[in-house]
Coordinates of C-alpha atoms (C1' of nucleotides) in Angstrom, one line a residue:
Chain B
M1 CA 14.5 41.7 -34.1
E2 CA 14.1 40.1 -30.7
T3 CA 12.0 37.1 -30.1
E4 CA 10.1 38.8 -27.3
E5 CA 8.8 41.5 -29.6
L6 CA 7.0 39.3 -32.2
E7 CA 3.6 40.4 -33.2
T8 CA 1.9 37.1 -32.5
A9 CA -1.3 36.7 -30.6
A10 CA 0.4 34.4 -28.1
K11 CA 0.4 36.8 -25.2
K12 CA -3.2 38.1 -25.5
T13 CA -4.9 35.9 -22.9
P14 CA -2.7 35.2 -19.9
H15 CA -3.8 32.5 -17.5
T16 CA -2.4 30.4 -14.7
H17 CA -1.3 26.9 -14.4
G18 CA -3.9 26.1 -11.8
E19 CA -6.7 27.2 -14.1
C20 CA -5.6 24.8 -16.8
T21 CA -5.0 21.8 -14.6
K22 CA -8.3 22.2 -12.7
S23 CA -10.1 22.4 -16.0
I24 CA -8.4 19.3 -17.4
L25 CA -8.8 16.8 -14.5
P26 CA -12.5 16.2 -14.7
V27 CA -12.3 15.9 -18.5
R28 CA -9.7 13.2 -18.0
D29 CA -11.9 11.5 -15.5
A30 CA -14.7 11.3 -18.0
L31 CA -12.4 10.1 -20.8
E32 CA -11.0 7.4 -18.5
V33 CA -14.4 6.0 -17.9
L34 CA -14.8 5.5 -21.6
S35 CA -11.1 4.6 -22.3
G36 CA -9.8 1.4 -23.8
K37 CA -10.9 -0.7 -26.7
W38 CA -13.9 -2.3 -25.1
K39 CA -15.7 -0.1 -22.6
L40 CA -17.7 1.8 -25.2
P41 CA -18.9 -1.4 -27.0
I42 CA -20.0 -2.8 -23.7
I43 CA -21.8 0.3 -22.6
I44 CA -23.5 0.8 -25.9
S45 CA -24.5 -2.8 -26.0
L46 CA -26.1 -2.4 -22.5
I47 CA -27.9 0.7 -23.6
F48 CA -29.8 -1.5 -26.0
G49 CA -30.9 -3.7 -23.1
N50 CA -29.8 -5.9 -20.2
K51 CA -27.5 -8.7 -21.1
R52 CA -25.8 -11.8 -19.8
F53 CA -22.1 -12.3 -19.9
S54 CA -22.1 -14.6 -22.9
Q55 CA -24.6 -12.4 -24.8
I56 CA -22.3 -9.4 -24.5
A57 CA -19.4 -11.6 -25.6
K58 CA -21.4 -12.7 -28.7
E59 CA -22.4 -9.1 -29.5
I60 CA -18.8 -7.8 -29.4
P61 CA -16.7 -9.5 -32.0
G62 CA -13.1 -10.1 -30.9
I63 CA -13.5 -9.5 -27.2
T64 CA -12.0 -12.2 -25.0
D65 CA -13.7 -13.5 -21.9
K66 CA -10.8 -12.0 -19.8
M67 CA -11.3 -8.5 -21.2
L68 CA -15.0 -8.6 -20.9
S69 CA -14.8 -9.8 -17.3
K70 CA -12.2 -7.1 -16.5
E71 CA -14.0 -4.3 -18.1
L72 CA -17.3 -5.2 -16.6
R73 CA -15.6 -5.1 -13.2
D74 CA -14.2 -1.7 -14.0
L75 CA -17.6 -0.4 -15.0
E76 CA -19.2 -1.9 -11.9
A77 CA -16.6 -0.1 -9.7
N78 CA -17.6 3.1 -11.4
C79 CA -21.3 2.4 -10.6
L80 CA -22.2 2.4 -14.3
V81 CA -23.1 -1.2 -14.5
K82 CA -25.0 -3.5 -12.1
R83 CA -24.3 -7.1 -11.7
T84 CA -27.1 -9.4 -10.8
V85 CA -26.7 -13.1 -10.1
Y86 CA -29.7 -15.3 -10.7
D87 CA -29.7 -18.3 -8.5
S88 CA -30.6 -20.7 -11.2
I89 CA -28.8 -23.7 -12.6
P90 CA -26.6 -23.1 -14.3
V91 CA -25.9 -19.7 -12.6
V92 CA -26.8 -16.8 -14.8
V93 CA -25.5 -13.3 -14.3
E94 CA -27.2 -10.3 -15.8
Y95 CA -25.6 -7.0 -16.4
T96 CA -27.6 -3.8 -16.4
L97 CA -26.7 -0.1 -17.1
T98 CA -27.5 1.8 -13.9
D99 CA -29.5 5.0 -14.0
Y100 CA -26.1 6.6 -13.5
G101 CA -24.7 4.7 -16.5
H102 CA -27.6 6.1 -18.6
T103 CA -26.3 9.6 -17.8
L104 CA -23.5 8.8 -20.3
K105 CA -25.9 8.7 -23.1
P106 CA -25.9 12.4 -23.9
V107 CA -22.1 12.4 -23.5
I108 CA -21.8 9.6 -26.1
E109 CA -24.3 11.4 -28.3
V110 CA -22.1 14.5 -28.3
L111 CA -19.0 12.5 -29.1
R112 CA -20.8 10.6 -31.8
N113 CA -22.0 13.8 -33.5
W114 CA -18.6 15.3 -33.4
G115 CA -17.1 12.0 -34.6
V116 CA -19.5 11.8 -37.6
A117 CA -18.6 15.3 -38.7
H118 CA -14.9 14.7 -38.1
R119 CA -15.0 11.5 -40.2
E120 CA -16.6 13.4 -43.0
R121 CA -14.0 16.1 -42.9
I122 CA -11.0 13.8 -42.8
M123 CA -12.4 11.7 -45.7
H124 CA -12.7 14.7 -47.9
L125 CA -9.1 15.8 -47.8
Chain D
M1 CA -36.1 -24.0 -14.6
E2 CA -34.3 -23.5 -17.9
T3 CA -32.0 -20.7 -18.6
E4 CA -33.9 -19.6 -21.6
E5 CA -37.0 -19.0 -19.6
L6 CA -35.5 -16.6 -17.1
E7 CA -37.6 -13.5 -16.5
T8 CA -34.8 -11.0 -17.1
A9 CA -35.2 -7.9 -19.2
A10 CA -32.4 -9.2 -21.4
K11 CA -34.6 -10.0 -24.4
K12 CA -36.8 -6.9 -24.5
T13 CA -35.0 -4.8 -27.1
P14 CA -33.6 -6.8 -29.9
H15 CA -31.1 -5.2 -32.2
T16 CA -28.5 -6.1 -34.8
H17 CA -24.8 -6.1 -34.8
G18 CA -24.6 -3.6 -37.6
E19 CA -26.6 -1.1 -35.6
C20 CA -24.2 -1.3 -32.7
T21 CA -21.0 -1.1 -34.7
K22 CA -22.2 1.8 -36.8
S23 CA -23.1 3.6 -33.7
I24 CA -19.7 3.0 -32.1
L25 CA -17.3 3.9 -34.8
P26 CA -17.8 7.7 -34.9
V27 CA -17.7 7.8 -31.0
R28 CA -14.3 6.0 -31.2
D29 CA -13.1 8.5 -33.8
A30 CA -13.9 11.4 -31.5
L31 CA -12.3 9.6 -28.5
E32 CA -9.2 8.9 -30.6
V33 CA -8.7 12.6 -31.3
L34 CA -8.6 13.3 -27.5
S35 CA -6.8 10.1 -26.7
G36 CA -3.5 9.8 -24.8
K37 CA -2.1 11.6 -21.9
W38 CA -1.3 14.9 -23.6
K39 CA -3.7 15.9 -26.3
L40 CA -6.3 17.4 -24.0
P41 CA -3.8 19.5 -22.0
I42 CA -2.4 20.8 -25.3
I43 CA -5.8 21.6 -26.8
I44 CA -7.0 23.3 -23.6
S45 CA -3.8 25.3 -23.4
L46 CA -4.4 26.5 -26.9
I47 CA -8.0 27.3 -26.2
F48 CA -6.6 29.9 -23.8
G49 CA -4.6 31.5 -26.7
N50 CA -2.0 30.9 -29.3
K51 CA 1.3 29.5 -28.0
R52 CA 4.8 28.8 -29.1
F53 CA 6.4 25.3 -28.7
S54 CA 8.3 26.1 -25.6
Q55 CA 5.4 28.0 -24.0
I56 CA 3.1 25.0 -24.3
A57 CA 5.9 22.9 -22.9
K58 CA 6.2 25.1 -19.9
E59 CA 2.5 25.2 -19.3
I60 CA 2.2 21.4 -19.3
P61 CA 4.2 20.0 -16.4
G62 CA 5.8 16.7 -17.2
I63 CA 5.5 16.6 -21.0
T64 CA 8.7 15.9 -22.9
D65 CA 9.7 17.7 -26.1
K66 CA 9.3 14.5 -27.9
M67 CA 5.7 13.9 -26.9
L68 CA 4.7 17.5 -27.4
S69 CA 6.2 17.5 -30.9
K70 CA 4.5 14.2 -31.7
E71 CA 1.1 15.2 -30.4
L72 CA 1.2 18.6 -32.1
R73 CA 1.8 16.8 -35.4
D74 CA -1.1 14.5 -34.7
L75 CA -3.4 17.4 -34.0
E76 CA -2.2 19.2 -37.1
A77 CA -2.9 16.1 -39.2
N78 CA -6.4 16.2 -37.8
C79 CA -6.8 19.9 -38.8
L80 CA -7.3 20.9 -35.2
V81 CA -4.1 22.9 -34.8
K82 CA -2.3 25.2 -37.2
R83 CA 1.4 25.6 -37.2
T84 CA 2.9 28.9 -38.3
V85 CA 6.6 29.4 -38.7
Y86 CA 7.8 33.0 -38.2
D87 CA 10.9 33.7 -40.2
S88 CA 12.7 35.4 -37.4
I89 CA 16.0 34.6 -35.8
P90 CA 15.9 32.3 -34.0
V91 CA 12.9 30.7 -35.8
V92 CA 9.7 30.9 -33.9
V93 CA 6.8 28.6 -34.4
E94 CA 3.3 29.4 -33.3
Y95 CA 0.6 27.0 -32.7
T96 CA -3.1 28.0 -33.1
L97 CA -6.4 26.2 -32.6
T98 CA -8.1 26.2 -35.9
D99 CA -11.8 27.2 -36.1
Y100 CA -12.4 23.5 -36.4
G101 CA -10.4 22.9 -33.3
H102 CA -12.7 25.2 -31.5
T103 CA -15.6 23.0 -32.3
L104 CA -14.2 20.7 -29.7
K105 CA -15.0 23.1 -27.0
P106 CA -18.6 22.0 -26.4
V107 CA -17.5 18.4 -26.5
I108 CA -14.9 19.1 -23.8
E109 CA -17.5 21.0 -21.8
V110 CA -19.8 18.0 -21.8
L111 CA -17.0 15.7 -20.8
R112 CA -16.0 18.1 -18.1
N113 CA -19.5 18.4 -16.7
W114 CA -20.0 14.7 -16.6
G115 CA -16.5 14.3 -15.1
V116 CA -17.1 16.8 -12.3
A117 CA -20.3 14.9 -11.4
H118 CA -18.5 11.6 -11.6
R119 CA -15.7 12.8 -9.4
E120 CA -18.2 13.9 -6.8
R121 CA -20.0 10.6 -6.9
I122 CA -16.9 8.4 -6.7
M123 CA -15.5 10.4 -3.8
H124 CA -18.6 10.0 -1.7
L125 CA -18.6 6.2 -1.7
Chain W
dT1 C1' 34.5 31.2 -26.4
dT2 C1' 31.2 29.1 -23.8
dT3 C1' 26.4 29.6 -22.8
dT4 C1' 21.6 30.3 -23.9
dA5 C1' 17.6 29.9 -26.4
dA6 C1' 14.4 28.2 -30.1
dA7 C1' 12.3 23.9 -31.9
dC8 C1' 13.0 20.1 -32.6
dT9 C1' 14.9 14.6 -33.7
dA10 C1' 17.0 10.0 -32.2
dT11 C1' 17.8 6.0 -29.5
dA12 C1' 16.8 3.1 -25.9
dC13 C1' 14.2 1.8 -22.3
dT14 C1' 9.9 0.8 -19.4
dT15 C1' 5.1 0.6 -18.5
dT16 C1' 0.5 -0.4 -19.8
dG17 C1' -3.1 -2.3 -22.5
dG18 C1' -4.5 -6.0 -24.8
dT19 C1' -4.1 -11.0 -26.8
dA20 C1' -3.7 -16.1 -26.9
dT21 C1' -4.5 -20.1 -24.8
dA22 C1' -5.7 -22.8 -21.3
dG23 C1' -8.1 -24.2 -17.2
dT24 C1' -11.8 -23.9 -13.2
dA25 C1' -16.5 -25.4 -11.0
dC26 C1' -21.0 -26.8 -11.6
dT27 C1' -24.8 -29.3 -13.8
dT28 C1' -27.7 -30.9 -17.4
dA29 C1' -28.3 -33.4 -21.9
dC30 C1' -26.9 -37.2 -24.8
Chain G
dG1 C1' -19.2 -41.0 -19.1
dT2 C1' -18.4 -37.5 -22.3
dA3 C1' -19.6 -33.3 -24.2
dA4 C1' -21.6 -28.8 -23.7
dG5 C1' -23.1 -24.5 -21.6
dT6 C1' -22.8 -21.2 -17.6
dA7 C1' -19.3 -17.4 -16.0
dC8 C1' -15.4 -16.9 -15.1
dT9 C1' -9.7 -16.9 -13.6
dA10 C1' -4.5 -17.7 -14.6
dT11 C1' -0.4 -17.6 -17.1
dA12 C1' 2.4 -16.1 -20.6
dC13 C1' 3.2 -13.2 -24.2
dC14 C1' 3.2 -9.0 -27.4
dA15 C1' 2.6 -4.4 -29.1
dA16 C1' 1.5 0.4 -28.4
dA17 C1' 2.2 4.3 -25.5
dG18 C1' 5.0 6.9 -22.9
dT19 C1' 9.7 8.2 -20.6
dA20 C1' 14.6 9.4 -20.1
dT21 C1' 18.4 11.2 -22.0
dA22 C1' 21.0 13.1 -25.3
dG23 C1' 22.0 15.4 -29.7
dT24 C1' 21.0 18.9 -33.7
dT25 C1' 21.0 23.7 -35.9
dT26 C1' 21.3 28.6 -35.9
dA27 C1' 22.6 32.8 -34.0
dA28 C1' 22.7 36.1 -30.5
dA29 C1' 24.3 37.4 -25.7
dA30 C1' 27.9 37.4 -21.9

DNA sequence: TTTTAAACTATACTTTGGTATAGTACTTAC
DNA sequence: GTAAGTACTATACCAAAGTATAGTTTAAAA
């Protein structure tokens, strides 16, 4: 019996490379925005309300100042977070989720729902 | 003017640690399933139809055998992919998205839609 | 008899992500 | 004048993720 003649379903839906790649790229973009250990905690923390640097730091156990600073800059570069400097003494900086940042809420919801179900499933094995 | 008196919106919606953490964990679970450079290409490739090892390898430019093998085992451990060995000569192994794996489709769709919009937005800056 | 193909595994290496620790500038409170 | 609070930055280090390259088994094809 030749390999090529196997009765698998493998050949049923032919498709091109380009199709796949084009379909993957934007998904990757979205995942990148949420990637890493700290972006999600930061975004979710800001969904609950505007925060100052040290407030976020306190709310996220384990994060270092360096990572918080770096990730906030990342999120700002992606227009998801706005940084406002208050000219007080000492200087206070407030971080806000932009309107655009809030468009992530349904995305996070879908991920959460799937995640909850997945957790259930993996537990009961 | 004291820091504590600033008229920011930062104090409007108080919430607890526990709330945040519990809300983050399942999202992370979901992201983990899709994490890394190769899981998404593999899943999407299998959405288009069942495939054999070397077929997937050919469809995903740049992936090494080692990574493909490792990621497939990961996906199998998460019940997303089924591995079927055909007792032919030479041995042929077919990979299938399980029904459960297909539940990822809407998740990927949401990510893709957000990703497309995000790509647009970042481009036009 | 060497090559080809299937589906891998093994070893070593590099790159990226994240951590640990310390230090900066400014000012107010003790 | 020393400590403490604001929001950071710098340096060095470490571990996980990914890459490169090669080797394994079986058997058919050239």
